[in-house]
Short mmCIF file of C-alpha atoms in Angstrom, two decimals:
data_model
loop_
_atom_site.label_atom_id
_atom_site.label_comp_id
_atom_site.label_asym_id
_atom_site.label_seq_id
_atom_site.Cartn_x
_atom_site.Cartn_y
_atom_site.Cartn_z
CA UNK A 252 28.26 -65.64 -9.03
CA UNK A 253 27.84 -62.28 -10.18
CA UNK A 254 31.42 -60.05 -10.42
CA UNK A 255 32.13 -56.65 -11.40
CA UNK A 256 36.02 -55.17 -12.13
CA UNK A 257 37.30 -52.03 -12.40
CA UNK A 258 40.77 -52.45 -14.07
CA UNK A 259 41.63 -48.61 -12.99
CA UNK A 260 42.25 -47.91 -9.85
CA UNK A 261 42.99 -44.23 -10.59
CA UNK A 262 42.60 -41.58 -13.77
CA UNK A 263 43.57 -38.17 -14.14
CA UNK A 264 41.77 -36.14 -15.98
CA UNK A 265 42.09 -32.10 -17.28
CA UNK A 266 39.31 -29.82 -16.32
CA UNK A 267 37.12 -30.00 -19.27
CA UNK A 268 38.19 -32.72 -20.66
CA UNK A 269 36.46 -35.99 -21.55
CA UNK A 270 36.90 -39.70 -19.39
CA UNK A 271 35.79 -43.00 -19.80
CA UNK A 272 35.64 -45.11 -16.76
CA UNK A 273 36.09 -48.82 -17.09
CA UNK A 274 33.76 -51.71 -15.75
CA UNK A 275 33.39 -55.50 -17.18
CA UNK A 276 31.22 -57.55 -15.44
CA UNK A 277 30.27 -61.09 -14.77
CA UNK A 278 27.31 -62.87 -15.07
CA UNK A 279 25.02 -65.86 -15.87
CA UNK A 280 21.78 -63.90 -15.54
CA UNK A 281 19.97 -62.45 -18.98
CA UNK A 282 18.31 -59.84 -17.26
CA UNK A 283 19.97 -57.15 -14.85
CA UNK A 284 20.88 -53.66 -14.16
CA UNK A 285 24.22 -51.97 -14.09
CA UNK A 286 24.55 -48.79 -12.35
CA UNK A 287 27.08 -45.71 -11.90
CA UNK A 288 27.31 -43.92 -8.20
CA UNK A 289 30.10 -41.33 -7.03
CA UNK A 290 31.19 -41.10 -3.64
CA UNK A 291 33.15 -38.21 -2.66
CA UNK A 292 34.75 -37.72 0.23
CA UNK A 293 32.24 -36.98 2.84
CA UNK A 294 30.90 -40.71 1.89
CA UNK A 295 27.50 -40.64 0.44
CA UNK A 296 27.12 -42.26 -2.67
CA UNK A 297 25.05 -40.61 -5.13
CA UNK A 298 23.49 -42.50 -7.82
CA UNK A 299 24.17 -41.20 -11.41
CA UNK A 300 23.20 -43.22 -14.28
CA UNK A 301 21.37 -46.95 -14.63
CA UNK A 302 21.59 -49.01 -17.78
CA UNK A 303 18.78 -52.20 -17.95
CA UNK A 304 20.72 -55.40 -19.71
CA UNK A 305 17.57 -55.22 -22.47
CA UNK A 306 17.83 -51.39 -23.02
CA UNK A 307 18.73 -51.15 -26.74
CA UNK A 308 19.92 -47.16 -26.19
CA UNK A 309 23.01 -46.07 -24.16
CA UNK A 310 22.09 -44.36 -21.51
CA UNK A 311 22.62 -40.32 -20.54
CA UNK A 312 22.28 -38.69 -17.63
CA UNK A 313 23.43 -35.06 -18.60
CA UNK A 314 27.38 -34.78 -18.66
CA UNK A 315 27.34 -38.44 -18.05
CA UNK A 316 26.71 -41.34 -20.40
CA UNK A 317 27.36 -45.33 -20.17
CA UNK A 318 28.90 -46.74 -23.34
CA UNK A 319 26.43 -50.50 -22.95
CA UNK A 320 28.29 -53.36 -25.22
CA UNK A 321 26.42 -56.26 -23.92
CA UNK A 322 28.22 -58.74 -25.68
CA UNK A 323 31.70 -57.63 -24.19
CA UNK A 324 29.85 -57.48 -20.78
CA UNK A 325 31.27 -53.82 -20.37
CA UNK A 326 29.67 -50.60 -19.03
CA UNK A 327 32.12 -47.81 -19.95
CA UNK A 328 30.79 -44.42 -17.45
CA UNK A 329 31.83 -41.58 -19.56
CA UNK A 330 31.82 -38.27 -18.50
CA UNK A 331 31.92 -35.06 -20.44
CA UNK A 332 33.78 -31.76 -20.02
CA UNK A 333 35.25 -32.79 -16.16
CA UNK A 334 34.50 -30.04 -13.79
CA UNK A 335 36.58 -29.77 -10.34
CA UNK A 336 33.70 -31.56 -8.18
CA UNK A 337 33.67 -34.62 -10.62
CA UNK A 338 36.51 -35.70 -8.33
CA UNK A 339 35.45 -38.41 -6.23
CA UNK A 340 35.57 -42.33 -6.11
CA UNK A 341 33.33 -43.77 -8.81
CA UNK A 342 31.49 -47.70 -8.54
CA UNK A 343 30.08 -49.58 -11.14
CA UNK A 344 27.54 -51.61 -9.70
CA UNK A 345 25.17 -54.65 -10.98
CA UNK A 346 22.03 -56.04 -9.33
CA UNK A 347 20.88 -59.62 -10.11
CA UNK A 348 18.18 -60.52 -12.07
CA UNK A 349 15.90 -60.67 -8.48
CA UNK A 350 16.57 -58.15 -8.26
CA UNK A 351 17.86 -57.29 -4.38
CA UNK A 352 21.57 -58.45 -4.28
CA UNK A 353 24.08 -55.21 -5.69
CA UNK A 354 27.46 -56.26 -6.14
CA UNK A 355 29.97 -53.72 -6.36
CA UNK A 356 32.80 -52.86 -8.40
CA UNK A 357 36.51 -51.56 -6.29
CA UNK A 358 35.68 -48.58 -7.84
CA UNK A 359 38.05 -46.02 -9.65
CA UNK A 360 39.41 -42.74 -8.06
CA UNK A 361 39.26 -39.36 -10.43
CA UNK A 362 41.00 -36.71 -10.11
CA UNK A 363 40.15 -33.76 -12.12
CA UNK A 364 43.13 -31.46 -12.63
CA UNK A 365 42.79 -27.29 -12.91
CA UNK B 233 13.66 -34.03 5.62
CA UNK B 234 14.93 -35.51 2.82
CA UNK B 235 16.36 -38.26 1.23
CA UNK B 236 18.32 -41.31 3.13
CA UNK B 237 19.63 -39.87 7.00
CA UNK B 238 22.00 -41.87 8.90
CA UNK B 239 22.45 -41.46 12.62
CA UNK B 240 25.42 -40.61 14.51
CA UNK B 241 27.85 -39.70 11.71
CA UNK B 242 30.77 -41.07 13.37
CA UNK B 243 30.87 -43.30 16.14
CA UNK B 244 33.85 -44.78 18.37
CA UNK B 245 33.15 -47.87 20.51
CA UNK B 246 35.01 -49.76 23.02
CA UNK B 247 34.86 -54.40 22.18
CA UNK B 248 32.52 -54.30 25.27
CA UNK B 249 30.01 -51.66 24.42
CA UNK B 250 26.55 -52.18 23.16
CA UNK B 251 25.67 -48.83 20.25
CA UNK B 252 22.93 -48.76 17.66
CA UNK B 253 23.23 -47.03 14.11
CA UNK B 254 19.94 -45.31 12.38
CA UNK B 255 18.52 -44.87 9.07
CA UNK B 256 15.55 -43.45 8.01
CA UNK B 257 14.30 -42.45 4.21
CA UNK B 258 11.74 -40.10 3.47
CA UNK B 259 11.48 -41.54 -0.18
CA UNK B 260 8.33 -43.71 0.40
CA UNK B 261 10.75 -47.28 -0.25
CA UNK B 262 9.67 -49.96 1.30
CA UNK B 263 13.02 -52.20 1.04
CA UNK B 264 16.02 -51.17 3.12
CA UNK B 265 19.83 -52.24 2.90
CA UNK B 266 22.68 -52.47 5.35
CA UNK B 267 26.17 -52.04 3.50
CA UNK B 268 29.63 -51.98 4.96
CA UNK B 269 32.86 -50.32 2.97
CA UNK B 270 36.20 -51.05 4.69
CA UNK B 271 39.12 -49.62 3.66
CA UNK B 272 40.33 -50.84 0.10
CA UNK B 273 37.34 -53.43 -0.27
CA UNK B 274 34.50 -53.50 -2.37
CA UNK B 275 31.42 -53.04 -0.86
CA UNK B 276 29.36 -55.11 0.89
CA UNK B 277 25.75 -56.24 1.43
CA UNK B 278 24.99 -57.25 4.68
CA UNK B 279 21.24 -57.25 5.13
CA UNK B 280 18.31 -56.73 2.86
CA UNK B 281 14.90 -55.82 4.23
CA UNK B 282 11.54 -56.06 2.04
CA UNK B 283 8.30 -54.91 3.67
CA UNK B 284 9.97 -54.81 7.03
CA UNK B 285 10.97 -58.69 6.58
CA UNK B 286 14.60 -59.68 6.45
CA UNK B 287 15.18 -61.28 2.66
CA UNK B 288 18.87 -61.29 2.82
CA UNK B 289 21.48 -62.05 5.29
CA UNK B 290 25.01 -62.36 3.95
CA UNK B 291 26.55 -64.92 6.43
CA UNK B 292 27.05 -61.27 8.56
CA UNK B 293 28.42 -62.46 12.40
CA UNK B 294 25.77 -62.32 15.10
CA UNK B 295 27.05 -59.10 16.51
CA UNK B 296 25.90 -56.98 14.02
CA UNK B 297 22.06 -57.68 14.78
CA UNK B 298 19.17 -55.78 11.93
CA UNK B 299 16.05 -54.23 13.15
CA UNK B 300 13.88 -52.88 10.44
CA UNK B 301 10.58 -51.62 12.53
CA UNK B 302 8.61 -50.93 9.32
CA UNK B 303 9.56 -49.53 6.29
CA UNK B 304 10.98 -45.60 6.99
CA UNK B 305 13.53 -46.75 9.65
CA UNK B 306 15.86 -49.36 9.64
CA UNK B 307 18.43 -50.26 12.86
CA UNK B 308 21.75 -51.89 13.28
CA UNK B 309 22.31 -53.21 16.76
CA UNK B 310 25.86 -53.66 17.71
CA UNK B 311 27.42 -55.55 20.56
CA UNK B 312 31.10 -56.66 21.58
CA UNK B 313 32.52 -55.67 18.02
CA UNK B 314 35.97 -56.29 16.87
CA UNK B 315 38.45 -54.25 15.31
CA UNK B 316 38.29 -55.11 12.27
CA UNK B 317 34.84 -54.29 12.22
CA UNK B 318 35.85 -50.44 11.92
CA UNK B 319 34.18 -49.40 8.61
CA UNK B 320 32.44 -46.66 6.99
CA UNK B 321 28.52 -48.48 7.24
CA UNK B 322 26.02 -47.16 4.80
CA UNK B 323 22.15 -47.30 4.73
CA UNK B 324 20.05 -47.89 1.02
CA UNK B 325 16.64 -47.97 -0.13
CA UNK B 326 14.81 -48.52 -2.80
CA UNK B 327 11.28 -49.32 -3.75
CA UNK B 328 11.19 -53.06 -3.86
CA UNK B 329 13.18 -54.90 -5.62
CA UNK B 330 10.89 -56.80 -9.29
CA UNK B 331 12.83 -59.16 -11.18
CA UNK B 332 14.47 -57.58 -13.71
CA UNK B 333 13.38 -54.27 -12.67
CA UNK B 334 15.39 -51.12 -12.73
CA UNK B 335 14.76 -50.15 -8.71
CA UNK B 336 17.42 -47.50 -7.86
CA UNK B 337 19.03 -47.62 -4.41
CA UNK B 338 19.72 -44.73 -2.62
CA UNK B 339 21.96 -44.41 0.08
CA UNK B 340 22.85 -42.36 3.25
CA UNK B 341 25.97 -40.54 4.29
CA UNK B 342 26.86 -43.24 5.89
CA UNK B 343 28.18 -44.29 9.93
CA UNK B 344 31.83 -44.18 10.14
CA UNK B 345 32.51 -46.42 12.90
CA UNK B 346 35.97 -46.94 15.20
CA UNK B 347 36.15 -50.00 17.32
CA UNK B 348 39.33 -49.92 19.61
#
């Protein structure tokens, strides 16, 4: 069975600063996709970055980035110079190699600091 | 329109009543997904629908009962609910899902539901 963790349940970062946001994952499967969403309060989750387990480059996404070391099974989110709306609830996520099954991380909480 | 909408926003409900929660996307998807996110638990699949046919169903009790009437609108039928079942539920969709595919969900505001 496919399992993602996110060892952090909450970060603080400084307003401008740089943060890396942890996720391992779990799983059996050569091919799959690992995938970044924020949820802020209101809810919605809003999808920010996808990495594809054969993608040789690191994905970016603007400010945001996903350090990819397949053989550690870890998908490090980072994201670059923190602005106050980065705060929000932030899920690593993996679907299977069919492709219709997501399983999510617990998610990590950021809080961007003034 | 755009996007993923969800329908009502919040929602409280009696054990006995009988509600129904709506998504529709305006993406051009044809696979829709049911998710629930309770408090401090990861999220969860529920249902997966492909081309308006049910694909997944992820041992979810029979009160929570899918309708998916083709592939812009998608329906969750509840009846005689617990409390437990109180939960923030979220709609997806995606184009459909190729193995080993990069298909993006994308999801709704969500329901946030209160059973007393």
């Amino acid at each position: 069975a496919q399992k993602i963790t996110q060892t952090q349940p909450g970060m603080f970062v400084q307003e401008k600063e740089a943060v890396t946001l942890d996720c391992t994952y779990d799983t059996s499967d050569q091919s799959y996709g690992l995938f970044w969403y924020k949820q802020p309060s209101s809810g919605e989750m809003i999808f920010l970055i996808y990495q594809g387990s054969y993608d040789e480059q690191n994905a970016t996404e603007g400010r945001y980035s996903l350090n990819f070391q397949k053989a550690r099974k870890s998908a490090n989110l980072v994201i670059s110079a923190s602005q106050l709306g980065d705060s929000a609830m932030y899920f690593c996520a993996m679907r299977d190699n069919y492709g219709q099954n997501f399983v999510f991380g617990p998610g990590t909480r950021l809080s961007v600091l003034p | 329109e755009t996007g993923v909408t969800q329908t009502p926003r919040h929602l409280v409900m009696g054990m006995t009543n009988k509600k129904s929660l709506k998504c529709e996307q305006h993406l051009g998807h044809n696979a829709m997904y049911w998710y629930k996110q309770s408090a401090k638990k990861p999220l969860e699949l529920m249902f997966v629908y492909n081309f308006k046919e049910q694909t997944e169903n992820n041992s979810v009790p029979s009160r929570f009962s899918p309708e998916c009437p083709n592939s812009s609108h998608l329906f969750l039928h509840l009846h005689t609910l617990q409390p437990e079942d109180s939960a923030l539920y979220l709609c997806a969709s995606s184009q459909s899902p190729t193995v080993g595919g990069s298909e993006t969900q994308y999801f709704g505001p969500g329901t946030r539901l209160l059973v007393l």
